[in-house]
Tab-separated table of C-alpha atoms in Angstrom:
chain	number	residue	atom	x	y	z
A	1	MET	CA	5.139	1.101	-28.376
A	2	GLY	CA	2.533	3.044	-26.406
A	3	VAL	CA	-0.060	1.123	-24.443
A	4	GLN	CA	-1.439	-2.076	-25.988
A	5	LEU	CA	-4.455	-4.030	-24.757
A	6	LYS	CA	-4.125	-7.796	-24.848
A	7	GLU	CA	-6.068	-10.795	-23.573
A	8	GLY	CA	-3.912	-13.080	-21.509
A	9	PHE	CA	-3.538	-15.728	-18.817
A	10	ILE	CA	-2.303	-13.936	-15.699
A	11	VAL	CA	-0.208	-15.849	-13.170
A	12	TYR	CA	0.520	-14.388	-9.749
A	13	SER	CA	2.362	-16.248	-6.995
A	14	ASP	CA	4.315	-15.822	-3.798
A	15	LEU	CA	5.761	-18.067	-1.108
A	16	LYS	CA	3.738	-18.726	2.016
A	17	GLY	CA	6.138	-18.526	4.954
A	18	PHE	CA	8.759	-16.369	3.207
A	19	SER	CA	8.066	-13.326	5.389
A	20	LYS	CA	8.696	-15.442	8.512
A	21	LEU	CA	12.201	-16.374	7.412
A	22	GLU	CA	15.109	-14.740	9.170
A	23	PRO	CA	16.798	-11.928	7.163
A	24	LYS	CA	19.819	-14.163	6.474
A	25	GLU	CA	17.499	-16.936	5.219
A	26	GLN	CA	15.679	-14.506	2.892
A	27	LYS	CA	19.027	-13.293	1.572
A	28	ARG	CA	20.174	-16.866	0.857
A	29	TYR	CA	16.883	-17.575	-0.880
A	30	LEU	CA	17.123	-14.559	-3.182
A	31	THR	CA	20.854	-14.787	-3.917
A	32	VAL	CA	21.460	-18.541	-3.938
A	33	TYR	CA	18.281	-20.581	-4.140
A	34	VAL	CA	16.580	-18.508	-6.863
A	35	ASN	CA	19.591	-19.129	-9.101
A	36	LEU	CA	19.139	-22.878	-8.681
A	37	LEU	CA	15.378	-22.644	-9.182
A	38	SER	CA	15.674	-20.500	-12.303
A	39	ASP	CA	17.691	-23.173	-14.101
A	40	THR	CA	14.577	-25.359	-13.996
A	41	ILE	CA	11.680	-22.946	-14.430
A	42	LYS	CA	13.220	-20.195	-16.562
A	43	PRO	CA	12.697	-21.935	-19.929
A	44	SER	CA	8.991	-22.248	-19.110
A	45	LEU	CA	8.746	-18.662	-17.830
A	46	GLU	CA	10.393	-17.351	-20.992
A	47	LYS	CA	7.300	-18.449	-22.947
A	48	ALA	CA	5.370	-15.668	-21.202
A	49	LEU	CA	4.511	-12.440	-22.977
A	50	LEU	CA	6.063	-10.682	-19.983
A	51	SER	CA	7.130	-11.486	-16.436
A	52	ASN	CA	8.358	-9.676	-13.352
A	53	THR	CA	9.398	-10.443	-9.781
A	54	TRP	CA	9.139	-8.651	-6.430
A	55	GLY	CA	11.100	-10.474	-3.749
A	56	ASP	CA	9.382	-13.872	-3.476
A	57	ALA	CA	6.499	-12.874	-5.769
A	58	ILE	CA	6.248	-13.656	-9.481
A	59	ILE	CA	3.823	-12.211	-12.026
A	60	ALA	CA	3.612	-13.394	-15.611
A	61	VAL	CA	1.194	-12.987	-18.513
A	62	PHE	CA	0.897	-15.784	-21.084
A	63	GLU	CA	-0.938	-15.770	-24.398
A	64	SER	CA	-1.153	-19.558	-24.334
A	65	GLY	CA	-3.168	-21.275	-21.627
A	66	ALA	CA	-1.097	-24.426	-22.042
A	67	ASP	CA	2.112	-22.457	-21.428
A	68	ALA	CA	0.606	-20.791	-18.365
A	69	ALA	CA	-0.504	-24.132	-16.903
A	70	GLU	CA	2.869	-25.706	-17.677
A	71	PHE	CA	4.690	-22.949	-15.785
A	72	MET	CA	2.312	-23.030	-12.805
A	73	LEU	CA	2.616	-26.793	-12.374
A	74	LEU	CA	6.386	-26.750	-12.865
A	75	TYR	CA	6.869	-23.920	-10.372
A	76	ARG	CA	4.658	-25.704	-7.841
A	77	GLN	CA	6.734	-28.842	-8.293
A	78	GLU	CA	10.157	-27.232	-8.139
A	79	ALA	CA	9.650	-24.455	-5.578
A	80	GLY	CA	10.070	-26.735	-2.573
A	81	LYS	CA	12.983	-28.790	-3.880
A	82	ASN	CA	16.400	-28.329	-2.259
A	83	LEU	CA	15.012	-25.591	-0.021
A	84	GLY	CA	16.824	-27.223	2.886
A	85	ALA	CA	19.960	-25.423	1.722
A	86	VAL	CA	18.208	-22.191	2.759
A	87	THR	CA	15.965	-23.092	5.673
A	88	GLU	CA	14.234	-25.959	7.437
A	89	LYS	CA	11.047	-23.896	7.765
A	90	ARG	CA	7.976	-24.739	5.704
A	91	VAL	CA	7.859	-22.502	2.612
A	92	LEU	CA	5.381	-23.328	-0.162
A	93	PRO	CA	4.155	-21.416	-3.223
A	94	ARG	CA	0.616	-20.071	-3.544
A	95	ILE	CA	-0.133	-19.749	-7.250
A	96	ALA	CA	-3.144	-17.884	-8.639
A	97	GLY	CA	-4.413	-17.705	-12.211
A	98	HIS	CA	-6.887	-15.423	-13.966
A	99	TYR	CA	-7.753	-14.516	-17.563
A	100	GLY	CA	-8.616	-11.089	-18.894
A	101	GLN	CA	-7.493	-7.935	-20.622
A	102	VAL	CA	-4.226	-6.326	-19.562
A	103	SER	CA	-2.459	-3.122	-20.564
A	104	ILE	CA	1.030	-3.728	-21.917
A	105	PHE	CA	3.461	-0.800	-21.966
A	106	GLU	CA	7.160	-0.078	-22.242
A	107	ASP	CA	8.502	0.570	-18.731
A	108	PRO	CA	11.404	3.047	-19.067
A	109	LEU	CA	12.661	2.303	-15.553
A	110	LEU	CA	12.903	-1.450	-16.104
A	111	GLY	CA	13.901	-1.167	-19.751
A	112	ARG	CA	11.296	-3.750	-20.797
A	113	ILE	CA	7.562	-4.180	-21.116
A	114	ASN	CA	5.360	-4.213	-18.019
A	115	THR	CA	1.647	-4.541	-17.296
A	116	ILE	CA	-1.135	-3.152	-15.165
A	117	SER	CA	-4.891	-3.766	-15.076
A	118	ASP	CA	-7.835	-4.597	-12.846
A	119	GLU	CA	-7.441	-8.222	-13.937
A	120	VAL	CA	-3.885	-8.285	-12.578
A	121	ASN	CA	-5.251	-6.943	-9.289
A	122	THR	CA	-7.821	-9.755	-9.269
A	123	ALA	CA	-5.066	-12.358	-9.647
A	124	ALA	CA	-3.196	-10.706	-6.779
A	125	ARG	CA	-6.309	-10.958	-4.577
A	126	ILE	CA	-6.719	-14.674	-5.353
A	127	GLU	CA	-3.187	-15.578	-4.294
A	128	PRO	CA	-3.657	-14.891	-0.520
A	129	VAL	CA	-6.684	-17.238	-0.368
A	130	THR	CA	-4.892	-20.008	-2.259
A	131	ARG	CA	-3.785	-22.921	-0.113
A	132	PRO	CA	0.018	-23.249	0.152
A	133	GLY	CA	1.341	-25.682	-2.421
A	134	GLU	CA	-1.756	-25.303	-4.617
A	135	ILE	CA	-2.900	-23.508	-7.790
A	136	PHE	CA	-6.249	-21.697	-7.723
A	137	VAL	CA	-7.655	-20.198	-10.923
A	138	THR	CA	-10.821	-18.366	-11.888
A	139	LYS	CA	-13.684	-19.582	-14.034
A	140	GLU	CA	-12.462	-17.147	-16.710
A	141	PHE	CA	-9.044	-18.846	-16.735
A	142	LYS	CA	-10.645	-22.303	-17.021
A	143	GLN	CA	-13.015	-21.298	-19.832
A	144	ALA	CA	-10.342	-19.509	-21.867
A	145	PHE	CA	-7.968	-22.454	-21.407
A	146	GLN	CA	-10.554	-24.911	-22.668
A	147	LEU	CA	-11.387	-22.782	-25.713
A	148	GLN	CA	-7.853	-22.570	-27.033
A	149	ALA	CA	-6.947	-24.835	-29.946
A	150	ASP	CA	-3.641	-25.817	-28.330
A	151	LYS	CA	-5.216	-26.905	-25.052
A	152	GLN	CA	-3.696	-30.014	-23.539
A	153	ARG	CA	-5.292	-32.923	-21.719
A	154	LYS	CA	-2.534	-32.956	-19.141
A	155	VAL	CA	-4.460	-30.847	-16.630
A	156	LYS	CA	-7.902	-30.779	-15.054
A	157	PHE	CA	-9.911	-28.309	-13.011
A	158	GLU	CA	-11.630	-29.185	-9.718
A	159	ARG	CA	-14.360	-26.756	-8.659
A	160	LEU	CA	-13.863	-25.104	-5.256
A	161	GLY	CA	-17.023	-22.958	-5.272
A	162	MET	CA	-17.527	-19.249	-4.632
A	163	ILE	CA	-14.566	-18.008	-2.579
A	164	PRO	CA	-14.247	-14.514	-0.976
A	165	LEU	CA	-11.047	-12.866	-2.238
A	166	ALA	CA	-8.557	-10.894	-0.158
A	167	LYS	CA	-8.959	-7.197	0.712
A	168	ASP	CA	-12.738	-7.068	0.169
A	169	HIS	CA	-12.317	-7.836	-3.551
A	170	GLY	CA	-15.633	-9.665	-3.735
A	171	GLU	CA	-16.231	-13.343	-4.507
A	172	ARG	CA	-15.073	-15.436	-7.451
A	173	GLU	CA	-15.824	-18.945	-8.587
A	174	LEU	CA	-12.461	-20.673	-8.218
A	175	PHE	CA	-11.033	-23.977	-9.422
A	176	ARG	CA	-8.018	-25.984	-8.339
A	177	LEU	CA	-5.720	-26.629	-11.310
A	178	ILE	CA	-3.938	-30.000	-11.064
A	179	ASN	CA	-2.248	-32.629	-13.213
A	180	ARG	CA	-4.618	-35.037	-14.903
A	181	THR	CA	-3.238	-37.916	-12.799
A	182	GLU	CA	-3.732	-36.158	-9.446
A	183	LYS	CA	-6.647	-37.039	-7.215
A	184	ARG	CA	-9.037	-34.508	-5.840
A	185	HIS	CA	-8.492	-33.641	-2.160
A	186	ILE	CA	-11.338	-34.436	0.197
A	187	ILE	CA	-10.999	-30.871	1.527
A	188	ASP	CA	-12.000	-29.542	-1.910
A	189	LYS	CA	-15.245	-31.486	-1.811
A	190	LEU	CA	-15.988	-30.373	1.729
A	191	LEU	CA	-15.270	-26.719	1.079
A	192	GLU	CA	-17.511	-26.739	-1.986
A	193	LEU	CA	-20.578	-27.462	0.157
A	194	ASN	CA	-23.101	-24.632	0.064
A	195	LEU	CA	-22.885	-22.680	3.324
A	196	SER	CA	-26.549	-21.695	2.986
A	197	GLN	CA	-27.430	-25.262	3.896
A	198	ALA	CA	-26.119	-24.564	7.399
A	199	LEU	CA	-26.625	-20.825	7.788
A	200	PRO	CA	-29.182	-18.427	6.314
A	201	SER	CA	-27.999	-15.918	3.717
A	202	ASP	CA	-27.725	-12.213	4.495
A	203	PRO	CA	-31.202	-10.632	4.772
A	204	GLU	CA	-32.374	-8.414	1.911
A	205	LEU	CA	-35.131	-5.832	1.596
A	206	ASP	CA	-38.314	-7.072	0.006
A	207	GLU	CA	-39.876	-4.943	-2.722
A	208	ALA	CA	-42.385	-3.215	-0.419
A	209	GLU	CA	-39.697	-2.292	2.100
A	210	ARG	CA	-37.391	-1.061	-0.655
A	211	GLN	CA	-40.086	1.256	-1.961
A	212	GLU	CA	-40.726	2.569	1.560
A	213	ILE	CA	-37.016	3.287	2.071
A	214	ASP	CA	-36.786	5.046	-1.313
A	215	SER	CA	-39.819	7.139	-0.384
A	216	LEU	CA	-38.235	8.172	2.934
A	217	LYS	CA	-35.001	9.149	1.199
A	218	GLU	CA	-36.877	11.477	-1.148
A	219	MET	CA	-38.654	13.352	1.663
A	220	ILE	CA	-37.279	16.777	2.558
A	221	GLN	CA	-39.497	17.987	5.417
A	222	ARG	CA	-38.306	16.645	8.773
A	223	GLU	CA	-41.832	16.681	10.207
A	224	GLN	CA	-43.059	14.519	7.352
A	225	ILE	CA	-40.240	12.009	7.883
A	226	LEU	CA	-40.882	11.856	11.632
A	227	THR	CA	-44.579	11.197	11.039
A	228	VAL	CA	-43.819	8.305	8.706
A	229	LEU	CA	-41.250	6.865	11.129
A	230	LYS	CA	-43.799	6.832	13.959
A	231	GLU	CA	-46.246	4.943	11.757
A	232	GLU	CA	-43.607	2.458	10.561
A	233	TRP	CA	-42.509	1.777	14.155
A	234	LYS	CA	-45.905	0.191	14.839
A	235	LYS	CA	-45.504	-2.309	11.974
A	236	GLU	CA	-43.539	-5.540	11.684
A	237	HIS	CA	-40.285	-5.033	9.799
A	238	THR	CA	-37.105	-6.936	8.973
A	239	GLY	CA	-33.748	-6.106	10.508
A	240	ILE	CA	-32.385	-4.823	7.204
A	241	PHE	CA	-35.289	-2.374	6.952
A	242	ALA	CA	-34.612	-1.150	10.502
A	243	PHE	CA	-30.929	-0.652	9.648
A	244	GLU	CA	-31.753	1.336	6.492
A	245	VAL	CA	-34.164	3.516	8.489
A	246	ALA	CA	-31.447	4.141	11.107
A	247	LYS	CA	-29.159	5.441	8.338
A	248	ILE	CA	-31.856	7.859	7.236
A	249	CYS	CA	-32.361	8.970	10.861
A	250	LYS	CA	-28.674	9.865	11.113
A	251	LYS	CA	-28.787	11.824	7.870
A	252	VAL	CA	-31.762	13.941	8.973
A	253	GLY	CA	-30.589	14.421	12.558
A	254	PHE	CA	-33.000	12.092	14.420
A	255	TYR	CA	-30.243	10.533	16.477
A	256	GLN	CA	-32.257	8.945	19.281
A	257	GLU	CA	-34.725	7.524	16.769
A	258	GLY	CA	-31.733	6.144	14.868
A	259	VAL	CA	-30.450	4.341	17.982
A	260	ASN	CA	-33.918	2.904	18.555
A	261	TRP	CA	-34.076	1.523	15.009
A	262	ILE	CA	-30.521	0.158	15.299
A	263	GLU	CA	-31.453	-1.744	18.453
A	264	ARG	CA	-34.534	-3.025	16.685
A	265	ALA	CA	-32.312	-4.307	13.877
A	266	GLN	CA	-29.958	-5.940	16.380
A	267	ASN	CA	-32.887	-7.762	17.977
A	268	ASP	CA	-34.094	-9.126	14.641
A	269	CYS	CA	-34.040	-12.907	14.937
A	270	VAL	CA	-33.742	-15.630	12.295
A	271	VAL	CA	-34.478	-19.212	13.385
A	272	THR	CA	-32.725	-22.064	11.588
A	273	SER	CA	-33.157	-25.674	12.736
A	274	GLY	CA	-34.505	-24.423	16.043
A	275	ILE	CA	-31.483	-22.162	16.690
A	276	SER	CA	-32.032	-18.399	17.039
A	277	LEU	CA	-29.547	-16.269	15.088
A	278	PHE	CA	-29.241	-12.472	15.181
A	279	PRO	CA	-27.771	-11.297	11.834
A	280	PHE	CA	-27.362	-7.657	12.870
A	281	LYS	CA	-26.289	-8.047	16.497
A	282	MET	CA	-22.566	-7.725	15.799
A	283	LYS	CA	-22.558	-6.689	12.120
A	284	LYS	CA	-19.739	-4.183	11.687
A	285	GLU	CA	-21.706	-1.599	9.700
A	286	VAL	CA	-24.527	-1.705	12.258
A	287	ILE	CA	-22.415	-1.154	15.338
A	288	LYS	CA	-20.373	1.551	13.595
A	289	LEU	CA	-23.581	3.434	12.872
A	290	LYS	CA	-24.733	2.940	16.462
A	291	ALA	CA	-21.453	4.382	17.749
A	292	ASP	CA	-21.831	7.400	15.462
A	293	LEU	CA	-25.387	8.033	16.642
A	294	LEU	CA	-24.394	7.671	20.301
A	295	THR	CA	-21.604	10.206	19.819
A	296	ARG	CA	-24.114	12.734	18.525
A	297	LEU	CA	-26.250	12.089	21.606
A	298	ASP	CA	-23.211	12.840	23.826
A	299	CYS	CA	-23.099	9.182	24.967
A	300	TYR	CA	-19.337	9.309	24.571
A	301	GLU	CA	-18.208	6.450	26.796
A	302	GLU	CA	-20.495	3.858	25.204
A	303	SER	CA	-19.620	5.064	21.723
A	304	ALA	CA	-15.883	5.123	22.410
A	305	THR	CA	-15.996	1.571	23.766
A	306	ILE	CA	-17.648	0.350	20.547
A	307	LEU	CA	-15.217	2.211	18.285
A	308	TYR	CA	-12.133	1.171	20.226
A	309	SER	CA	-13.230	-2.471	20.085
A	310	LEU	CA	-13.788	-2.194	16.323
A	311	TRP	CA	-10.398	-0.591	15.813
A	312	ARG	CA	-8.593	-3.272	17.834
A	313	ASN	CA	-10.196	-6.001	15.740
A	314	ILE	CA	-9.456	-4.628	12.275
A	315	GLU	CA	-8.014	-7.399	10.125
A	316	GLY	CA	-4.624	-7.051	8.513
A	317	ASP	CA	-4.113	-4.014	6.306
A	318	ASN	CA	-7.746	-2.965	5.943
A	319	VAL	CA	-6.790	0.700	5.708
A	320	LYS	CA	-10.246	1.929	4.777
A	321	ASP	CA	-11.847	0.527	7.928
A	322	ALA	CA	-8.979	1.756	10.102
A	323	SER	CA	-9.229	5.248	8.664
A	324	GLU	CA	-13.009	5.417	9.038
A	325	ILE	CA	-13.013	4.238	12.662
A	326	LEU	CA	-10.179	6.572	13.635
A	327	SER	CA	-12.087	9.449	12.019
A	328	MET	CA	-15.179	8.532	14.028
A	329	LEU	CA	-13.145	8.541	17.239
A	330	ALA	CA	-11.638	11.875	16.251
A	331	ALA	CA	-15.109	13.330	15.652
A	332	GLN	CA	-16.091	12.261	19.153
A	333	PHE	CA	-13.101	14.024	20.735
A	334	LYS	CA	-13.830	17.086	18.631
A	335	ARG	CA	-17.476	17.249	19.727
A	336	ARG	CA	-16.512	16.884	23.365
A	337	ALA	CA	-13.945	19.651	22.986
A	338	ILE	CA	-16.174	22.183	21.243
A	339	LEU	CA	-19.807	21.406	22.114
A	340	CYS	CA	-21.875	21.202	25.276
A	341	ASN	CA	-25.536	20.241	24.945
A	342	ASN	CA	-25.114	20.761	21.187
A	343	GLN	CA	-24.092	24.387	21.749
A	344	ILE	CA	-20.706	25.740	20.679
A	345	LEU	CA	-18.625	26.600	23.729
A	346	PRO	CA	-17.057	30.037	24.203
A	347	VAL	CA	-13.456	30.175	22.997
A	348	GLN	CA	-12.008	30.161	26.514
A	349	GLU	CA	-13.950	27.015	27.465
A	350	ILE	CA	-12.899	24.862	24.517
A	351	ASN	CA	-10.926	21.839	25.720
A	352	ARG	CA	-7.570	22.188	23.995
A	353	ASP	CA	-6.312	18.773	25.131
A	354	LEU	CA	-9.272	17.008	23.509
A	355	LEU	CA	-8.856	19.135	20.394
A	356	GLU	CA	-5.208	18.055	20.073
A	357	LYS	CA	-6.212	14.398	20.476
A	358	ALA	CA	-8.874	14.806	17.793
A	359	ALA	CA	-6.347	16.367	15.409
A	360	SER	CA	-3.907	13.499	16.034
A	361	LEU	CA	-6.610	10.907	15.350
A	362	TYR	CA	-7.649	12.605	12.108
A	363	LEU	CA	-4.012	12.704	10.988
A	364	GLU	CA	-3.602	9.016	11.853
A	365	ALA	CA	-6.781	8.266	9.885
A	366	PHE	CA	-5.335	10.183	6.928
A	367	ARG	CA	-2.048	8.280	7.239
A	368	HIS	CA	-3.990	5.015	6.958
A	369	ASN	CA	-5.842	6.173	3.840
A	370	ILE	CA	-4.137	9.061	2.076
A	371	ASP	CA	-6.610	8.792	-0.806
A	372	ASP	CA	-9.388	10.198	1.415
A	373	TYR	CA	-9.572	13.964	1.875
A	374	TYR	CA	-12.205	13.763	4.650
A	375	PRO	CA	-9.812	13.178	7.584
A	376	ALA	CA	-7.324	15.597	6.001
A	377	ILE	CA	-9.704	18.584	5.916
A	378	ASN	CA	-10.873	17.844	9.449
A	379	ALA	CA	-7.286	17.695	10.681
A	380	ALA	CA	-6.553	20.989	8.900
A	381	TYR	CA	-9.509	22.668	10.644
A	382	LEU	CA	-8.362	21.568	14.085
A	383	LEU	CA	-4.700	22.443	13.559
A	384	VAL	CA	-5.636	25.991	12.544
A	385	MET	CA	-7.924	26.267	15.581
A	386	LEU	CA	-5.080	25.150	17.875
A	387	GLY	CA	-2.993	28.093	16.732
A	388	GLY	CA	0.753	28.765	16.705
A	389	LYS	CA	2.932	26.453	14.642
A	390	MET	CA	0.096	23.967	14.392
A	391	ALA	CA	-1.990	26.629	12.638
A	392	GLN	CA	0.759	26.983	10.040
A	393	ASP	CA	0.756	23.217	9.555
A	394	GLY	CA	-3.038	23.276	9.187
A	395	ARG	CA	-2.913	25.930	6.457
A	396	LYS	CA	-0.157	24.000	4.659
A	397	LEU	CA	-2.324	20.887	4.852
A	398	ALA	CA	-5.202	22.878	3.347
A	399	ILE	CA	-2.923	23.872	0.451
A	400	TYR	CA	-1.881	20.233	0.035
A	401	ILE	CA	-5.537	19.215	-0.225
A	402	ARG	CA	-6.125	21.773	-2.982
A	403	GLU	CA	-3.023	20.693	-4.885
A	404	THR	CA	-3.857	16.991	-4.561
A	405	TRP	CA	-7.609	16.982	-5.257
A	406	GLY	CA	-8.124	20.276	-7.077
A	407	HIS	CA	-7.992	18.618	-10.497
A	408	GLN	CA	-11.065	16.562	-9.520
A	409	ARG	CA	-13.156	19.679	-8.913
A	410	GLY	CA	-16.737	19.104	-10.015
A	411	SER	CA	-16.705	15.349	-9.335
A	412	SER	CA	-18.807	15.662	-6.148
A	413	HIS	CA	-20.362	18.351	-3.992
A	414	TRP	CA	-18.444	17.086	-0.935
A	415	LEU	CA	-15.114	17.604	-2.691
A	416	ASP	CA	-16.114	21.049	-3.942
A	417	PHE	CA	-17.283	22.029	-0.438
A	418	THR	CA	-13.919	20.847	0.873
A	419	LEU	CA	-11.978	22.892	-1.699
A	420	ALA	CA	-13.947	25.990	-0.696
A	421	GLU	CA	-13.137	25.253	2.945
A	422	THR	CA	-9.409	25.139	2.170
A	423	GLU	CA	-9.694	28.796	1.128
A	424	LEU	CA	-11.528	29.576	4.370
A	425	LEU	CA	-8.732	27.998	6.421
A	426	GLN	CA	-6.216	30.242	4.698
A	427	GLY	CA	-8.287	33.315	5.535
A	428	ILE	CA	-9.319	33.953	1.908
A	429	TYR	CA	-13.003	34.552	2.645
A	430	ASP	CA	-14.102	35.991	-0.715
A	431	GLU	CA	-12.606	33.026	-2.593
A	432	ALA	CA	-14.198	30.604	-0.130
A	433	LYS	CA	-17.622	32.156	-0.680
A	434	GLU	CA	-17.194	32.220	-4.464
A	435	GLU	CA	-16.132	28.556	-4.623
A	436	MET	CA	-18.988	27.525	-2.324
A	437	GLU	CA	-21.423	29.442	-4.524
A	438	GLN	CA	-20.139	27.621	-7.610
A	439	ALA	CA	-20.396	24.253	-5.854
A	440	LEU	CA	-24.005	24.950	-4.847
A	441	GLU	CA	-24.883	25.907	-8.416
A	442	ILE	CA	-23.099	22.996	-10.127
A	443	HIS	CA	-24.372	20.275	-7.791
A	444	ASP	CA	-27.755	21.770	-6.923
A	445	GLU	CA	-29.817	18.645	-7.621
A	446	LYS	CA	-27.485	16.331	-5.689
A	447	ILE	CA	-27.208	18.459	-2.537
A	448	GLY	CA	-29.625	17.763	0.306
A	449	VAL	CA	-30.666	20.037	3.164
A	450	PHE	CA	-28.783	17.841	5.576
A	451	ASP	CA	-25.568	18.048	3.536
A	452	LEU	CA	-25.813	21.809	3.868
A	453	GLU	CA	-26.564	21.614	7.585
A	454	SER	CA	-23.476	19.507	8.340
A	455	THR	CA	-21.262	21.773	6.225
A	456	LYS	CA	-22.667	24.855	7.933
A	457	LEU	CA	-22.062	23.323	11.376
A	458	GLN	CA	-18.419	22.569	10.532
A	459	ILE	CA	-17.812	26.107	9.305
A	460	THR	CA	-19.750	27.734	12.169
A	461	GLN	CA	-17.750	25.798	14.776
A	462	PHE	CA	-14.534	27.016	13.194
A	463	LEU	CA	-15.606	30.658	12.853
A	464	THR	CA	-16.987	30.847	16.392
A	465	SER	CA	-13.984	29.221	18.018
A	466	MET	CA	-11.665	31.602	16.125
A	467	ASN	CA	-13.786	34.741	16.720
A	468	LEU	CA	-14.160	35.102	12.951
A	469	GLU	CA	-17.963	35.281	12.740
A	470	GLU	CA	-17.869	38.651	11.004
A	471	GLU	CA	-15.314	37.553	8.394
A	472	GLY	CA	-17.295	34.425	7.545
A	473	GLU	CA	-20.761	35.991	7.795
A	474	GLU	CA	-21.410	36.041	4.036
A	475	LEU	CA	-20.441	32.392	3.699
A	476	ILE	CA	-22.906	31.383	6.424
A	477	GLN	CA	-25.604	33.543	4.847
A	478	LEU	CA	-25.012	31.788	1.528
A	479	LEU	CA	-25.516	28.375	3.122
A	480	ASN	CA	-28.617	29.559	5.000
A	481	LYS	CA	-30.119	30.894	1.786
A	482	SER	CA	-29.475	27.630	-0.047
A	483	MET	CA	-31.015	25.625	2.817
A	484	LYS	CA	-34.198	27.733	2.746
A	485	GLU	CA	-34.506	27.347	-1.022
A	486	LYS	CA	-34.168	23.564	-0.680
A	487	GLN	CA	-36.832	23.439	2.031
A	488	ILE	CA	-39.284	25.478	-0.088
A	489	LYS	CA	-38.804	23.076	-2.989
């Protein structure tokens, strides 16, 4: 049948409390209770275009809004009945609904049609924020339901407001789907209240500040940027402006200035009803940047304390945050192992213990987010530098990076730099230089001086620590030449 695109009502549900059941209780649920439940809900589920289950989770796509609503309400009603035969613990369904385009395809493993789409993912991100025993649907679901000719008057939608979805999936306007005879919960009315009435919204750049930030980003000469920063320091600015300036300071290597602007952002005060609030004091992105800047100033203890605290407070399975923070900690260990006063240490003075810890942290970061090649290439560098069997593992990791991301060559200069570096780690210097040359040519307009400087530093640290300066001389010369050309422009 190939892949077909269809508009549909997507239902996604699971049971709140199922994961806390004992293994024997879960087994009884899946082998005994589901059989009893299916006798009641199966006729309604069979009206779906397709359906599937994963343990306690159900996904279904309906062409009819009325059929979707009928199934959701029936499942909500029946899911808790006779559950005492399985467990006395509280187990209730969370049912989410969305409407949108899905891809329908024949799944050869299941022997039936299946589906995948961004809209299915959206439904899956609504379910965790749905209250147990309730049905939450999107505005799209509500509007599509009300447009259909076969809509029924048996249900109604109570607005819940803009609700943040799970796993940083943004916000959606959600509604509680209920029977027409049900009364609205007082909690729905309370939760719909606009939070901005109590707390100020996140600060935003005004037009003048935005133009100033854009102007700073376009500057190439460090002296010019520093001059502007000194002038801007004398003026009154918002915390968001100070934060954006701190990011620029990191990019151009003004680390102490960056810390100063970060602290200025953290001290930015908003007064509401006589109460002083500090929007940037504990904002995650702000303190992560501060930790990064402190690391580059060799303020390792203060930086490590910030990063460790962030890592310990990561919520749930936020793999991206975990990976990024672990990589930042790894970079700190690496700097302490290789550098002293921003100078590369002689080979015999490099701290091998710290280098091993850095490699382990980069590998752990990669384990958390295997879609990110950044911690992988850094781990490969350090493993090769450590020598012996670890060097073999590092070169194998470099090959893995090429095999995994090589087909995306040309998508970004960072990826193309990384692919060239995988050749360097395998000792193929001519290929490394050739690939770097191609990357510089293809991405010329997108590459900044500071991108080149950081890449050069990474490669120089590796070559120096391995006594391979002569072998990598042409590669360093290539980067130096490109940096000079950028500065002249």
